[in-house]
Short mmCIF file of C-alpha atoms in Angstrom, two decimals:
data_model
loop_
_atom_site.label_atom_id
_atom_site.label_comp_id
_atom_site.label_asym_id
_atom_site.label_seq_id
_atom_site.Cartn_x
_atom_site.Cartn_y
_atom_site.Cartn_z
CA MET A 23 50.92 -0.66 -28.71
CA ALA A 24 48.57 1.40 -30.89
CA VAL A 25 47.82 4.89 -29.51
CA SER A 26 44.19 6.04 -29.69
CA THR A 27 42.72 9.53 -29.41
CA PHE A 28 39.73 11.74 -30.16
CA LYS A 29 39.06 14.67 -32.48
CA ARG A 30 39.83 18.22 -31.50
CA GLY A 31 40.89 19.12 -28.03
CA LEU A 32 44.17 20.88 -27.00
CA LEU A 33 47.86 20.08 -26.68
CA LEU A 34 48.61 21.77 -23.31
CA PRO A 35 51.79 22.16 -21.29
CA THR A 36 51.47 19.41 -18.69
CA ARG A 37 53.33 21.21 -15.88
CA LYS A 38 53.52 17.90 -14.03
CA HIS A 39 57.27 17.96 -13.61
CA ALA A 40 57.28 19.05 -9.94
CA THR A 41 55.42 16.04 -8.64
CA GLU A 42 55.62 13.49 -11.58
CA GLY A 43 57.13 10.24 -10.38
CA THR A 44 57.20 11.27 -6.73
CA PRO A 45 55.68 8.97 -4.09
CA VAL A 46 52.47 9.84 -2.12
CA GLU A 47 53.41 11.24 1.26
CA LEU A 48 51.25 10.68 4.20
CA ALA A 49 50.16 14.00 5.72
CA PRO A 50 50.60 14.49 9.50
CA LEU A 51 47.49 14.07 11.48
CA PRO A 52 45.73 17.52 11.44
CA LYS A 53 44.53 19.11 14.59
CA GLN A 54 40.99 19.18 13.15
CA VAL A 55 39.01 18.24 10.09
CA VAL A 56 36.03 20.04 8.68
CA ILE A 57 33.85 17.36 6.83
CA PRO A 58 30.99 18.47 4.58
CA ILE A 59 28.09 16.06 5.16
CA ASN A 60 27.12 16.30 1.47
CA GLN A 61 29.94 15.33 -0.89
CA HIS A 62 28.09 13.47 -3.61
CA PHE A 63 25.80 13.93 -6.57
CA GLY A 64 22.30 13.04 -5.22
CA ALA A 65 19.89 13.41 -2.30
CA PRO A 66 21.14 15.35 0.72
CA ASN A 67 22.27 13.76 3.97
CA LYS A 68 21.39 14.64 7.54
CA CYS A 69 23.90 14.77 10.35
CA LEU A 70 24.00 11.76 12.74
CA VAL A 71 26.16 13.32 15.44
CA ASN A 72 25.95 16.20 17.85
CA VAL A 73 28.40 18.73 19.30
CA GLY A 74 30.34 17.04 22.14
CA ASP A 75 30.12 13.55 20.67
CA HIS A 76 33.28 11.42 20.59
CA VAL A 77 33.66 9.78 17.23
CA ARG A 78 36.15 7.21 15.83
CA ARG A 79 37.85 7.18 12.48
CA GLY A 80 35.55 5.37 9.99
CA GLN A 81 32.39 6.01 12.11
CA LYS A 82 29.37 7.15 10.00
CA ILE A 83 28.62 10.76 10.81
CA ALA A 84 26.01 11.57 8.06
CA ASP A 85 23.57 9.70 5.92
CA ALA A 86 20.19 10.26 4.19
CA ALA A 87 17.05 10.19 6.28
CA ALA A 88 15.75 7.50 4.06
CA PRO A 89 18.73 5.88 2.29
CA GLY A 90 17.91 5.54 -1.40
CA PRO A 91 19.82 4.88 -4.69
CA MET A 92 21.24 8.36 -4.89
CA THR A 93 22.64 8.60 -1.39
CA VAL A 94 26.04 8.06 0.05
CA PRO A 95 27.03 8.29 3.69
CA VAL A 96 29.95 10.33 5.09
CA HIS A 97 32.33 9.00 7.69
CA ALA A 98 34.73 10.56 10.35
CA SER A 99 38.19 10.70 8.87
CA ILE A 100 39.95 11.13 12.23
CA SER A 101 39.15 10.15 15.84
CA GLY A 102 38.20 12.93 18.11
CA VAL A 103 35.42 15.21 19.48
CA VAL A 104 32.74 16.96 17.48
CA LYS A 105 33.36 20.69 18.18
CA LYS A 106 31.05 22.39 15.65
CA ILE A 107 28.25 21.61 13.19
CA GLU A 108 27.71 24.69 11.02
CA PRO A 109 27.58 26.04 7.48
CA ARG A 110 31.00 26.45 5.89
CA THR A 111 32.19 27.44 2.39
CA GLN A 112 33.04 24.35 0.33
CA SER A 113 35.17 23.85 -2.77
CA ASN A 114 32.22 24.50 -5.07
CA ASN A 115 31.91 28.06 -3.39
CA THR A 116 28.59 27.25 -1.89
CA GLU A 117 27.78 26.92 1.80
CA GLY A 118 26.96 23.52 3.27
CA ILE A 119 26.65 21.95 6.66
CA CYS A 120 30.13 20.73 7.93
CA VAL A 121 31.09 18.72 10.96
CA THR A 122 34.31 19.97 12.63
CA ILE A 123 36.15 17.24 14.58
CA GLU A 124 39.03 18.11 16.78
CA ALA A 125 41.64 15.39 17.00
CA ASP A 126 41.96 13.55 20.23
CA PRO A 127 45.63 12.25 20.81
CA ASP A 128 44.31 9.67 23.32
CA ALA A 129 42.04 8.23 20.66
CA ALA A 130 44.74 8.06 17.93
CA GLY A 131 44.52 4.75 16.08
CA GLY A 132 40.99 4.06 17.08
CA GLU A 133 39.04 2.98 14.03
CA GLU A 134 35.48 1.88 13.36
CA PHE A 135 35.84 0.14 10.01
CA LEU A 136 33.43 -2.29 8.50
CA PRO A 137 34.24 -5.99 8.72
CA PRO A 138 36.15 -7.34 5.66
CA LEU A 139 33.93 -9.02 2.94
CA ASP A 140 34.97 -11.45 0.21
CA PRO A 141 33.74 -9.72 -2.99
CA PHE A 142 33.92 -13.05 -4.94
CA THR A 143 31.72 -15.15 -2.68
CA CYS A 144 29.17 -12.50 -1.61
CA THR A 145 26.03 -11.61 -3.57
CA LYS A 146 25.71 -8.71 -5.95
CA GLU A 147 23.34 -7.02 -3.56
CA GLU A 148 25.80 -7.38 -0.68
CA ALA A 149 28.70 -6.04 -2.76
CA LEU A 150 26.75 -3.00 -3.84
CA ALA A 151 25.62 -2.37 -0.28
CA ARG A 152 29.20 -2.59 0.88
CA ILE A 153 30.32 0.12 -1.73
CA ARG A 154 27.47 2.34 -0.60
CA GLU A 155 28.20 1.85 3.11
CA ALA A 156 31.76 2.66 2.51
CA GLY A 157 30.68 5.98 1.17
CA ILE A 158 32.43 5.56 -2.21
CA THR A 159 31.88 8.14 -4.94
CA GLY A 160 33.64 8.92 -8.15
CA MET A 161 37.02 10.33 -7.28
CA GLY A 162 37.77 11.89 -10.62
CA GLY A 163 35.68 14.95 -9.97
CA ALA A 164 31.90 14.34 -10.39
CA ALA A 165 31.43 12.47 -7.06
CA PHE A 166 28.60 10.33 -8.53
CA PRO A 167 27.66 7.45 -6.19
CA CYS A 168 29.64 4.49 -7.25
CA HIS A 169 27.10 1.85 -6.31
CA VAL A 170 24.56 3.38 -8.70
CA LYS A 171 26.97 3.38 -11.54
CA LEU A 172 27.69 -0.22 -10.99
CA ASN A 173 24.05 -1.24 -11.16
CA PRO A 174 22.76 -0.07 -14.51
CA PRO A 175 19.16 -0.75 -15.59
CA PRO A 176 18.56 -4.22 -17.24
CA ASN A 177 17.85 -2.48 -20.54
CA LYS A 178 21.40 -1.07 -20.59
CA PRO A 179 23.79 -3.84 -21.35
CA ILE A 180 27.39 -3.17 -20.50
CA ASP A 181 30.23 -4.56 -22.59
CA PHE A 182 33.29 -2.60 -21.20
CA ILE A 183 34.54 -1.49 -17.81
CA ILE A 184 37.07 1.36 -18.35
CA ALA A 185 39.56 2.33 -15.62
CA ASP A 186 40.33 5.96 -16.20
CA GLY A 187 43.97 6.68 -15.62
CA ALA A 188 44.44 9.29 -18.27
CA GLU A 189 44.84 12.25 -15.85
CA CYS A 190 44.87 14.94 -18.66
CA GLU A 191 44.70 17.95 -16.36
CA PRO A 192 47.97 19.93 -16.06
CA TYR A 193 49.79 19.75 -12.69
CA LEU A 194 47.88 16.64 -11.32
CA THR A 195 49.78 13.48 -10.85
CA THR A 196 47.90 11.33 -8.25
CA ASP A 197 46.42 8.96 -10.78
CA GLU A 198 49.99 8.22 -12.05
CA ALA A 199 50.83 7.63 -8.40
CA VAL A 200 47.99 5.13 -8.07
CA LEU A 201 49.25 3.20 -11.21
CA THR A 202 52.80 3.19 -9.84
CA GLU A 203 52.31 2.48 -6.23
CA LYS A 204 49.01 0.44 -6.03
CA PRO A 205 48.64 -1.46 -9.20
CA ASN A 206 47.71 -4.64 -7.29
CA MET A 207 44.82 -2.79 -5.53
CA LEU A 208 43.82 -1.26 -8.81
CA ILE A 209 43.58 -4.65 -10.52
CA LEU A 210 41.74 -6.10 -7.48
CA GLY A 211 39.20 -3.18 -7.57
CA LEU A 212 38.79 -3.75 -11.28
CA THR A 213 38.19 -7.51 -10.95
CA ILE A 214 35.62 -6.74 -8.19
CA VAL A 215 33.75 -4.38 -10.49
CA MET A 216 33.78 -6.99 -13.29
CA LYS A 217 32.34 -9.64 -10.87
CA ILE A 218 29.64 -7.30 -9.68
CA THR A 219 28.59 -6.19 -13.12
CA GLY A 220 29.24 -9.45 -14.97
CA VAL A 221 31.19 -7.62 -17.60
CA LYS A 222 33.86 -9.73 -19.25
CA LYS A 223 36.06 -6.95 -20.78
CA ALA A 224 37.94 -4.19 -19.01
CA ILE A 225 40.35 -1.67 -20.32
CA ILE A 226 42.84 0.34 -18.26
CA GLY A 227 43.07 3.71 -20.17
CA MET A 228 46.09 5.94 -19.85
CA GLU A 229 47.88 8.56 -21.81
CA ASP A 230 51.13 7.74 -23.67
CA ASN A 231 53.11 9.87 -21.24
CA LYS A 232 52.69 6.99 -18.75
CA GLU A 233 53.75 4.23 -21.22
CA LYS A 234 56.67 3.28 -18.96
CA LEU A 235 54.16 1.82 -16.46
CA ILE A 236 52.65 -0.70 -18.88
CA PRO A 237 55.06 -3.68 -18.06
CA MET A 238 54.44 -3.33 -14.31
CA ILE A 239 50.63 -3.24 -14.74
CA GLU A 240 50.61 -6.20 -17.09
CA ARG A 241 52.60 -8.14 -14.44
CA GLU A 242 50.06 -7.35 -11.87
CA ILE A 243 47.22 -8.53 -14.24
CA ARG A 244 49.02 -11.82 -14.59
CA LEU A 245 49.67 -12.22 -10.87
CA ASN A 246 46.00 -11.46 -9.91
CA GLU A 247 44.34 -14.80 -9.17
CA GLN A 248 40.89 -13.58 -10.10
CA ALA A 249 41.73 -11.67 -13.31
CA ALA A 250 41.51 -14.62 -15.62
CA SER A 251 38.35 -16.00 -14.09
CA VAL A 252 36.35 -12.78 -14.32
CA GLY A 253 37.30 -11.89 -17.89
CA GLU A 254 39.85 -10.15 -20.04
CA ILE A 255 41.78 -7.03 -18.74
CA SER A 256 43.81 -5.01 -21.30
CA ILE A 257 45.70 -1.62 -21.40
CA GLY A 258 44.58 1.02 -23.73
CA LEU A 259 47.07 3.78 -24.56
CA CYS A 260 45.82 7.24 -25.62
CA LYS A 261 47.49 10.26 -26.98
CA THR A 262 48.51 12.82 -24.35
CA ARG A 263 45.84 15.43 -25.33
CA TYR A 264 43.42 17.42 -23.23
CA PRO A 265 40.67 16.49 -22.19
CA GLN A 266 41.45 12.80 -22.82
CA GLY A 267 40.49 11.95 -19.32
CA GLY A 268 36.87 12.95 -19.86
CA GLU A 269 34.83 9.68 -19.72
CA LYS A 270 32.94 10.32 -22.95
CA LEU A 271 36.15 11.02 -24.89
CA LEU A 272 37.98 8.08 -23.29
CA ILE A 273 35.16 5.81 -24.32
CA THR A 274 35.38 7.03 -27.97
CA ALA A 275 39.19 6.66 -27.96
CA LEU A 276 39.30 3.16 -26.55
CA THR A 277 36.12 1.56 -28.01
CA GLY A 278 35.23 3.76 -31.03
CA ARG A 279 31.79 4.24 -29.50
CA GLU A 280 30.14 7.61 -28.89
CA VAL A 281 27.88 8.46 -26.03
CA PRO A 282 24.69 9.84 -27.58
CA SER A 283 23.52 13.47 -26.94
CA GLY A 284 22.04 13.70 -23.50
CA GLY A 285 23.14 10.17 -22.77
CA LEU A 286 25.41 8.58 -20.22
CA PRO A 287 28.35 6.09 -20.73
CA MET A 288 26.04 3.17 -20.16
CA ASP A 289 24.10 4.26 -23.31
CA ALA A 290 27.32 3.31 -25.10
CA GLY A 291 27.63 0.10 -23.20
CA CYS A 292 30.35 1.28 -20.93
CA ILE A 293 31.07 2.00 -17.22
CA VAL A 294 34.02 4.32 -16.45
CA GLN A 295 35.72 4.50 -13.05
CA ASN A 296 38.68 6.54 -11.92
CA VAL A 297 41.66 4.39 -10.94
CA GLY A 298 41.60 5.94 -7.44
CA THR A 299 37.92 4.94 -7.14
CA LEU A 300 38.84 1.33 -7.93
CA VAL A 301 41.47 1.28 -5.23
CA ALA A 302 38.91 2.68 -2.70
CA ILE A 303 36.55 -0.21 -3.75
CA ALA A 304 39.29 -2.78 -3.09
CA GLU A 305 40.06 -1.28 0.26
CA ALA A 306 36.32 -1.36 1.21
CA PHE A 307 36.29 -5.13 0.81
CA THR A 308 39.69 -6.21 1.96
CA LEU A 309 40.13 -3.73 4.85
CA GLY A 310 36.50 -2.67 5.50
CA LYS A 311 37.78 0.86 5.12
CA PRO A 312 35.25 3.58 4.27
CA LEU A 313 36.39 6.49 2.04
CA VAL A 314 38.01 8.68 4.69
CA ASP A 315 41.36 9.56 2.99
CA ARG A 316 42.18 11.21 -0.31
CA ASP A 317 45.26 11.30 -2.44
CA LEU A 318 45.78 14.68 -4.13
CA THR A 319 48.43 16.86 -5.77
CA VAL A 320 49.44 20.08 -4.17
CA SER A 321 51.45 22.08 -6.69
CA GLY A 322 51.80 25.46 -8.40
CA GLY A 323 54.39 28.21 -8.37
CA ALA A 324 53.23 29.55 -4.93
CA CYS A 325 53.65 26.02 -3.34
CA LYS A 326 57.20 25.83 -1.93
CA MET A 327 57.08 21.96 -1.59
CA PRO A 328 54.93 20.54 -4.43
CA LYS A 329 54.04 16.90 -3.67
CA ASN A 330 51.46 14.23 -3.84
CA ILE A 331 49.90 13.70 -0.40
CA ARG A 332 47.36 11.44 1.36
CA ALA A 333 45.23 13.42 3.83
CA PRO A 334 42.06 12.75 5.81
CA ILE A 335 39.06 14.14 4.16
CA GLY A 336 38.09 17.42 5.73
CA THR A 337 41.72 18.54 6.17
CA LEU A 338 42.49 22.20 5.65
CA LEU A 339 45.87 22.93 3.97
CA THR A 340 46.47 25.61 6.54
CA ASP A 341 46.45 23.02 9.37
CA LEU A 342 49.42 21.09 7.85
CA PRO A 343 52.71 22.05 9.43
CA PRO A 344 55.07 24.28 7.45
CA VAL A 345 57.67 21.58 7.50
CA PHE A 346 55.36 19.38 5.43
CA MET A 347 53.57 21.96 3.37
CA GLU A 348 54.65 25.63 3.00
CA VAL A 349 52.90 28.22 0.87
CA ASP A 350 54.56 31.30 -0.55
CA TYR A 351 51.77 33.85 0.29
CA ASP A 352 53.65 36.75 -1.25
CA LYS A 353 53.41 35.13 -4.65
CA LEU A 354 49.94 33.46 -4.24
CA LYS A 355 47.39 34.96 -6.68
CA LYS A 356 44.90 32.28 -7.25
CA ILE A 357 43.76 29.12 -5.41
CA LEU A 358 42.25 26.20 -7.33
CA PHE A 359 40.51 23.10 -6.15
CA GLY A 360 41.04 20.57 -8.89
CA GLY A 361 42.99 21.16 -12.07
CA PRO A 362 43.50 24.49 -13.87
CA MET A 363 41.03 23.70 -16.63
CA MET A 364 38.09 22.31 -14.81
CA GLY A 365 38.89 23.24 -11.15
CA ASN A 366 37.03 25.85 -9.04
CA ALA A 367 38.86 28.99 -7.85
CA VAL A 368 38.23 29.45 -4.13
CA PRO A 369 38.66 32.64 -1.94
CA ASN A 370 41.21 31.18 0.64
CA LEU A 371 42.77 28.02 1.91
CA ASN A 372 40.24 27.49 4.72
CA ILE A 373 38.41 25.10 2.36
CA PRO A 374 38.29 21.43 3.27
CA ILE A 375 39.60 18.54 1.17
CA GLN A 376 36.58 16.46 -0.12
CA LYS A 377 36.16 13.06 -1.63
CA ASN A 378 36.53 14.56 -5.18
CA THR A 379 39.49 16.94 -4.54
CA SER A 380 42.07 15.71 -6.96
CA GLY A 381 44.41 18.58 -6.39
CA ILE A 382 44.99 22.07 -4.80
CA ILE A 383 46.84 24.34 -7.22
CA LEU A 384 48.51 27.50 -5.85
CA LEU A 385 49.15 29.76 -8.82
CA THR A 386 51.34 32.88 -9.04
CA ALA A 387 50.54 35.89 -11.20
CA ALA A 388 52.63 34.42 -14.03
CA GLU A 389 50.56 31.21 -14.04
CA THR A 390 47.15 32.75 -14.25
CA VAL A 391 45.23 35.17 -16.40
CA ALA A 392 43.29 38.01 -14.98
CA GLU A 393 42.15 39.95 -18.02
CA LEU A 394 38.91 41.77 -18.57
CA GLU A 395 36.49 40.19 -21.12
CA GLY A 396 36.33 41.76 -24.56
CA PRO A 397 33.63 41.44 -27.21
CA CYS A 398 33.33 38.12 -29.08
CA ILE A 399 34.94 38.55 -32.54
CA ARG A 400 33.33 35.42 -34.05
CA CYS A 401 36.73 33.82 -34.73
CA GLY A 402 35.45 30.25 -34.34
CA ARG A 403 38.36 29.05 -32.26
CA CYS A 404 35.99 27.84 -29.50
CA ILE A 405 34.19 25.68 -32.15
CA ARG A 406 37.49 24.33 -33.69
CA ASN A 407 38.81 23.17 -30.34
CA CYS A 408 35.53 21.91 -28.73
CA SER A 409 36.10 18.11 -27.98
CA ALA A 410 32.39 17.73 -27.69
CA ARG A 411 31.97 19.15 -31.16
CA LEU A 412 29.56 21.88 -30.00
CA SER A 413 29.29 25.59 -30.93
CA PRO A 414 30.18 27.46 -27.74
CA VAL A 415 29.74 30.87 -29.48
CA ILE A 416 26.10 30.08 -30.37
CA MET A 417 25.42 28.79 -26.74
CA ASN A 418 26.95 31.94 -25.28
CA MET A 419 24.86 34.19 -27.56
CA ALA A 420 21.63 32.38 -26.58
CA LEU A 421 22.48 32.68 -22.84
CA GLU A 422 23.27 36.37 -23.28
CA ALA A 423 19.84 36.82 -24.86
CA GLY A 424 18.27 34.88 -22.03
CA ASP A 425 17.00 32.15 -24.45
CA LEU A 426 17.58 28.99 -22.48
CA ASP A 427 15.78 26.72 -25.02
CA GLU A 428 18.06 28.01 -27.82
CA ALA A 429 21.14 27.28 -25.63
CA VAL A 430 19.87 23.79 -25.01
CA ALA A 431 19.27 23.30 -28.76
CA ALA A 432 22.90 24.37 -29.37
CA GLY A 433 24.12 21.63 -26.99
CA LEU A 434 24.31 23.27 -23.52
CA MET A 435 23.59 20.07 -21.70
CA ASP A 436 26.10 18.19 -23.76
CA CYS A 437 28.94 20.51 -22.69
CA ILE A 438 31.48 18.63 -20.51
CA GLU A 439 32.85 21.91 -19.07
CA CYS A 440 36.37 21.02 -20.08
CA GLY A 441 37.42 24.67 -20.37
CA SER A 442 38.94 24.28 -23.88
CA CYS A 443 36.73 27.09 -25.33
CA THR A 444 37.69 29.52 -22.56
CA PHE A 445 41.36 28.68 -22.90
CA MET A 446 41.38 29.34 -26.69
CA CYS A 447 39.11 32.47 -26.59
CA PRO A 448 41.08 35.53 -27.59
CA ALA A 449 38.54 37.80 -26.05
CA ARG A 450 38.94 36.07 -22.68
CA ILE A 451 35.27 35.35 -22.38
CA LYS A 452 34.52 33.18 -19.41
CA LEU A 453 32.59 30.64 -21.48
CA VAL A 454 32.60 27.64 -19.16
CA GLN A 455 31.50 29.76 -16.15
CA ARG A 456 28.58 31.04 -18.30
CA PHE A 457 27.57 27.51 -19.32
CA ARG A 458 27.62 26.35 -15.76
CA ILE A 459 25.38 29.25 -14.64
CA GLY A 460 23.15 28.48 -17.71
CA LYS A 461 22.79 24.83 -16.58
CA GLN A 462 21.88 26.01 -13.00
CA ARG A 463 19.30 28.30 -14.47
CA LEU A 464 17.80 25.47 -16.56
CA ARG A 465 17.60 23.23 -13.46
CA ILE A 466 15.93 25.98 -11.43
CA ARG A 467 13.35 26.44 -14.29
CA GLN A 468 12.70 22.74 -14.47
CA GLN A 469 12.21 22.46 -10.70
CA ALA A 470 9.72 25.38 -10.84
CA GLN A 471 7.80 23.76 -13.66
CA GLN A 472 7.66 20.43 -11.69
CA ALA A 473 6.54 22.20 -8.64
CA ALA A 474 3.82 24.02 -10.61
CA GLN A 475 2.63 20.78 -12.19
CA ALA A 476 2.40 19.11 -8.79
CA ALA A 477 0.49 21.99 -7.35
CA LYS A 478 -1.88 21.91 -10.35
CA ALA A 479 -2.35 18.17 -9.90
CA ALA A 480 -2.99 18.58 -6.13
CA ALA A 481 -5.60 21.35 -6.88
CA ALA A 482 -7.40 19.06 -9.35
CA GLN A 483 -7.94 16.42 -6.72
CA PRO A 484 -11.55 16.29 -5.50
CA ALA A 485 -12.05 17.54 -1.93
CA PRO A 486 -12.72 14.93 0.68
CA ALA A 487 -16.39 14.31 1.28
CA LYS A 488 -17.80 15.81 4.46
CA THR A 489 -19.28 13.55 6.98
#
């Protein structure tokens, strides 16, 4: 099979050996979960429960006041009693309202799932509504509402559905576990997406370090009764190169197309879904199961028992028993939610697992860098290794000068925040962190401009006539 790739990027040590090829272990029921009510990219939710309420696993506990296209509900991941509703620090290092549910042993096993729904006989509207009601967001990291991605505008024709199983981040191995343990559910989820969108071609993209899985996946494609009727499903093998799992780069590698500047995958005729998301879609129809559990990798030198685990959303790692998950606190120097390249460093382990938590990496001093920034020496390494073909040094200079417009002109909003520039910078400049802050500043400015325009428009309205 031909191996595709993209230009630039990095050849990184994968550091997957500790959990590669190991099965996903079901975490013991935690004594409590702390569930953020907003875990998606879009309009905010409001809480639907109160302190003292008894809730069942799968019960909706948060949703938007007026459910719209960019809203996704949140569900209880265990059965128990609501003990607190309060702001807590989340994995993005911001505070948000969280619902703390204390497990009730007497209610163990009680579930409030949706009724099963046949995805191949229901209407498109019913299928999209099911995906929304199940609270499914992209599980690869961005947490974009899945039902929105699967319903592109009529003027954006889609030619390819791409299942993203590249998993290019070091340490992380849960996508590989999905491909190994749940290929039947993956193919089912993929056929459901093809049925909803009407797209006739799908590609399962993976890096060539997973080549041994191809015969098993091809067998599942042949065994799936719906696969032949909905279209053609193939496997696309990509070179093991960071950040191959980025959707824009995966599109280029597998189709030869390029997402235009400022555009989305649908502008290149593609929809990309993480393999874990596709399994969640299949479970939402066959089991009626909302997105209440998460597979993730827990690894790093300070983790005494690295493993892939399945835990209820809202679980705190500190609530898992030491016989299942033990941390070497003497060696622990840095905690990352997500991979080491794109993940967020958090202050402690009292941070809940969310829908988009692909891993928790516990790093030792030898595994992380804590050096002071030096001056930029204009070496150009950030440019040579930028997979988005941008000029990070120019973007950084513009942001240092406070010139947001120049930073945007240099490609700020096209940055995929992969961290390649930071990794290669000999001056240890935290480029990605600056670009994230720059994007936040730009959004704040845009919101202020929109508010000013709305106020101006309101002031221009004639006053109501007096009677």
